[in-house]
Amino acid sequence: MNRTDRLYALVEELRAVSPRPRSARWLAERFEVSTRTMERDIGALQQSGVPIWAEPGRTGGYCLDKARTLPPVNLTPGEAVAMAVALHRMKATPFRSTASSALRKLVAAMQPGDAETARRLAGSIHLLDSSATVPAGTPRAVADAAATGRVLRINYTDRGGSVSEREVEPMGYVVKDGDWYLVAWCRLRNALRVFRTDRITSAFATNEVPEPRPLTSEDLAIPYGTVRPLDLG
């Protein structure tokens, strides 16, 4: 563990047990460093404004004022949208309102630029039910397609078992009954196509970032179900 990660973990350890103290020796053993190194780390945190103070006595140690600190939220836009998809699955449970509240708090705690990027990414995901999950076998390049905006080179197996290689420009996703579909402009067919992600056997993200092709309501005129965008609140 490097020093930056250790300082972050140290604050989280003290926050978790607050207002109880932790001795420098206990913390040193916890993070596998010397007591002197731990005392220097705590001094550095104090100088940076983290509200840590020392409790004297045999059972004393270092305490953190929990009320004056908030855990940092350093989620990427993609991570925030992943959280939104996971929390969306709670809408059919008694935790519906608390899941919505948790998502609003998450977005509010993000950096403004990251939150706006997350909202744009969420707008490319469209849900038809509340039980959808990304198939475990979906290639990472496909899962990241809307976020990166890069042209994908894919191998796709259609319903009849025919395999084709295509270059596609990702436009968004549609989710229904546990299946995820990549909506993309197919250069082979020179038209918009929908690819079921579990039929994409391989995917490679090229360096090309084409001009965005926004999805219209006509593109999403699916004859069954009601299409609605994923909402970040």
Coordinates of C-alpha atoms in Angstrom, one line a residue, residues 3-230:
R3 CA 1.4 6.4 1.4
T4 CA -1.6 8.1 -0.3
D5 CA -3.7 5.0 -0.1
R6 CA -2.6 4.5 3.5
L7 CA -3.6 8.0 4.5
Y8 CA -7.0 7.5 3.0
A9 CA -7.4 4.1 4.7
L10 CA -6.2 5.6 8.0
V11 CA -8.9 8.3 8.0
E12 CA -11.6 5.7 7.1
E13 CA -10.4 3.4 10.0
L14 CA -10.6 6.3 12.5
R15 CA -14.0 7.3 11.1
A16 CA -15.4 3.8 11.5
V17 CA -14.6 3.6 15.2
S18 CA -15.2 7.2 16.1
P19 CA -15.5 8.4 18.9
R20 CA -13.4 5.6 20.2
P21 CA -9.6 6.1 20.0
R22 CA -7.0 3.9 18.3
S23 CA -3.4 3.9 19.6
A24 CA -0.5 4.6 17.2
R25 CA 0.8 1.1 18.0
W26 CA -2.5 -0.5 17.0
L27 CA -2.7 1.5 13.8
A28 CA 1.0 0.7 13.0
E29 CA 0.3 -3.0 13.2
R30 CA -2.9 -2.6 11.2
F31 CA -1.1 -1.0 8.3
E32 CA 2.1 -2.9 8.7
V33 CA 4.4 0.1 9.3
S34 CA 6.4 1.4 12.2
T35 CA 4.9 3.4 15.1
R36 CA 7.1 6.4 14.0
T37 CA 5.8 6.2 10.5
M38 CA 2.2 6.1 11.7
E39 CA 2.8 9.1 13.9
R40 CA 4.2 11.0 10.9
D41 CA 1.1 10.0 8.9
I42 CA -1.2 11.3 11.6
G43 CA 0.7 14.5 11.8
A44 CA 0.5 15.0 8.1
L45 CA -3.3 14.5 8.2
Q46 CA -3.6 17.0 11.1
Q47 CA -1.6 19.6 9.2
S48 CA -3.9 19.1 6.2
G49 CA -6.9 19.9 8.3
V50 CA -8.3 16.5 9.1
P51 CA -9.9 16.8 12.6
I52 CA -7.8 14.2 14.5
W53 CA -6.8 14.7 18.1
A54 CA -5.0 12.7 20.7
E55 CA -6.7 11.2 23.8
P56 CA -4.2 10.9 26.7
G57 CA -4.0 7.9 29.1
R58 CA -3.5 4.2 29.0
T59 CA -6.6 3.5 27.0
G60 CA -6.1 6.7 24.8
G61 CA -5.0 7.1 21.3
Y62 CA -6.1 9.1 18.2
C63 CA -9.7 10.1 17.5
L64 CA -11.4 11.6 14.6
D65 CA -14.4 14.0 14.8
K66 CA -16.9 12.1 12.6
A67 CA -19.3 15.0 12.6
R68 CA -16.8 17.3 10.9
T69 CA -15.8 15.0 8.1
L70 CA -17.4 13.3 5.1
P71 CA -16.0 10.3 3.3
P72 CA -14.7 11.3 -0.1
V73 CA -16.7 10.2 -3.1
N74 CA -14.3 9.6 -6.0
L75 CA -16.5 7.5 -8.2
T76 CA -16.0 7.8 -12.0
P77 CA -19.0 8.5 -14.2
G78 CA -19.1 4.9 -15.3
E79 CA -19.0 3.7 -11.6
A80 CA -21.9 6.1 -10.8
V81 CA -24.0 4.7 -13.6
A82 CA -23.2 1.1 -12.6
M83 CA -24.5 2.1 -9.1
A84 CA -27.6 3.5 -10.7
V85 CA -28.3 0.3 -12.6
A86 CA -27.8 -1.8 -9.4
L87 CA -30.1 0.5 -7.4
H88 CA -32.7 0.5 -10.1
R89 CA -33.2 -3.3 -9.4
M90 CA -34.5 -2.3 -5.9
K91 CA -37.6 -0.6 -7.4
A92 CA -39.7 -3.7 -7.1
T93 CA -38.7 -4.1 -3.4
P94 CA -39.7 -2.4 -0.2
F95 CA -36.5 -0.4 -0.5
R96 CA -37.6 1.5 -3.5
S97 CA -37.7 5.0 -1.8
T98 CA -34.4 4.4 0.1
A99 CA -32.7 3.3 -3.1
S100 CA -33.8 6.5 -4.9
S101 CA -32.6 8.6 -2.0
A102 CA -29.2 6.8 -2.0
L103 CA -28.8 7.5 -5.7
R104 CA -29.6 11.3 -5.2
K105 CA -27.0 11.5 -2.4
L106 CA -24.4 9.7 -4.5
V107 CA -24.8 12.1 -7.4
A108 CA -24.9 15.2 -5.1
A109 CA -21.5 14.2 -3.6
M110 CA -19.7 13.8 -6.9
Q111 CA -17.7 16.5 -8.6
P112 CA -20.0 18.7 -10.8
G113 CA -18.2 17.7 -14.0
D114 CA -18.2 14.0 -13.2
A115 CA -21.9 14.2 -12.2
E116 CA -22.8 15.8 -15.6
T117 CA -20.8 13.2 -17.5
A118 CA -22.6 10.5 -15.5
R119 CA -26.0 11.9 -16.4
R120 CA -25.1 12.0 -20.1
L121 CA -23.9 8.4 -19.9
A122 CA -27.1 7.4 -18.1
G123 CA -29.1 8.9 -20.9
S124 CA -27.8 6.3 -23.3
I125 CA -29.1 3.4 -21.2
H126 CA -32.8 2.5 -21.5
L127 CA -34.6 0.1 -19.2
L128 CA -37.7 -2.0 -20.0
D129 CA -37.9 -3.7 -16.7
S130 CA -36.4 -3.5 -13.2
S131 CA -34.6 -6.9 -13.1
A132 CA -32.0 -6.4 -15.8
T133 CA -28.3 -7.2 -15.2
V134 CA -25.4 -7.1 -17.6
P135 CA -24.5 -10.6 -18.6
A136 CA -21.2 -11.7 -17.0
G137 CA -19.7 -12.7 -20.4
T138 CA -20.2 -9.3 -22.0
P139 CA -16.8 -8.1 -23.4
R140 CA -15.5 -5.1 -21.4
A141 CA -15.2 -3.0 -24.6
V142 CA -18.9 -3.4 -25.1
A143 CA -19.8 -2.6 -21.5
D144 CA -17.6 0.6 -21.9
A145 CA -18.8 1.5 -25.4
A146 CA -21.2 4.4 -24.6
A147 CA -18.7 5.9 -22.1
T148 CA -15.7 5.8 -24.5
G149 CA -17.6 6.6 -27.7
R150 CA -15.1 4.7 -29.7
V151 CA -15.8 2.6 -32.8
L152 CA -16.0 -1.1 -32.0
R153 CA -14.9 -4.0 -34.1
I154 CA -17.0 -6.9 -33.1
N155 CA -17.7 -10.5 -34.0
Y156 CA -21.4 -11.2 -33.8
T157 CA -23.4 -14.4 -33.9
D158 CA -27.0 -13.8 -35.0
R159 CA -30.1 -15.8 -34.1
G160 CA -29.5 -18.3 -36.9
G161 CA -25.9 -19.0 -35.8
S162 CA -24.2 -17.0 -38.6
V163 CA -21.0 -15.2 -37.6
S164 CA -20.0 -11.8 -39.0
E165 CA -17.4 -9.2 -38.3
R166 CA -18.5 -5.6 -38.2
E167 CA -17.5 -2.1 -37.2
V168 CA -20.1 -0.3 -35.2
E169 CA -20.6 3.1 -33.7
P170 CA -22.1 2.7 -30.3
M171 CA -25.2 4.9 -29.6
G172 CA -26.7 3.4 -26.4
Y173 CA -28.2 0.4 -24.8
V174 CA -31.7 -1.1 -24.3
V175 CA -32.3 -3.5 -21.4
K176 CA -35.2 -6.0 -21.3
D177 CA -35.9 -9.2 -19.3
G178 CA -32.3 -9.5 -18.1
D179 CA -30.8 -9.1 -21.7
W180 CA -28.7 -6.1 -22.7
Y181 CA -28.8 -4.9 -26.3
L182 CA -26.2 -2.6 -27.8
V183 CA -27.8 0.0 -30.2
A184 CA -25.2 1.0 -32.8
W185 CA -24.7 2.3 -36.3
C186 CA -23.5 -0.7 -38.3
R187 CA -21.1 0.2 -41.0
L188 CA -21.5 -3.1 -42.7
R189 CA -25.3 -2.5 -43.2
N190 CA -25.0 1.3 -43.2
A191 CA -27.9 1.4 -40.8
L192 CA -28.9 1.4 -37.2
R193 CA -28.8 -2.1 -35.7
V194 CA -29.4 -3.7 -32.3
F195 CA -26.9 -6.4 -31.0
R196 CA -27.7 -8.7 -28.1
T197 CA -24.5 -8.4 -26.0
D198 CA -24.3 -12.1 -25.1
R199 CA -24.0 -12.8 -28.8
I200 CA -21.0 -10.5 -29.2
T201 CA -18.2 -13.1 -29.0
S202 CA -15.4 -10.5 -29.2
A203 CA -15.0 -6.8 -29.3
F204 CA -12.1 -4.4 -29.8
A205 CA -12.3 -0.7 -29.3
T206 CA -10.5 1.2 -32.0
N207 CA -8.9 4.7 -31.6
E208 CA -11.6 6.2 -33.8
V209 CA -14.2 8.5 -32.1
P210 CA -16.9 9.3 -34.6
E211 CA -19.3 12.2 -34.5
P212 CA -22.1 11.2 -32.0
R213 CA -25.3 9.9 -33.5
P214 CA -28.1 10.6 -30.9
L215 CA -30.9 8.1 -30.5
T216 CA -34.3 9.4 -31.4
S217 CA -37.7 8.4 -30.2
E218 CA -38.3 6.7 -33.6
D219 CA -35.1 4.7 -33.1
L220 CA -36.5 3.4 -29.8
A221 CA -40.0 2.7 -31.1
I222 CA -40.0 -0.9 -29.8
P223 CA -43.4 -2.5 -30.3
Y224 CA -43.5 -4.0 -26.8
G225 CA -43.0 -2.5 -23.4
T226 CA -42.5 1.1 -22.5
V227 CA -38.9 2.5 -23.1
R228 CA -37.7 5.0 -20.5
P229 CA -34.2 6.3 -19.8
L230 CA -32.2 5.5 -16.7

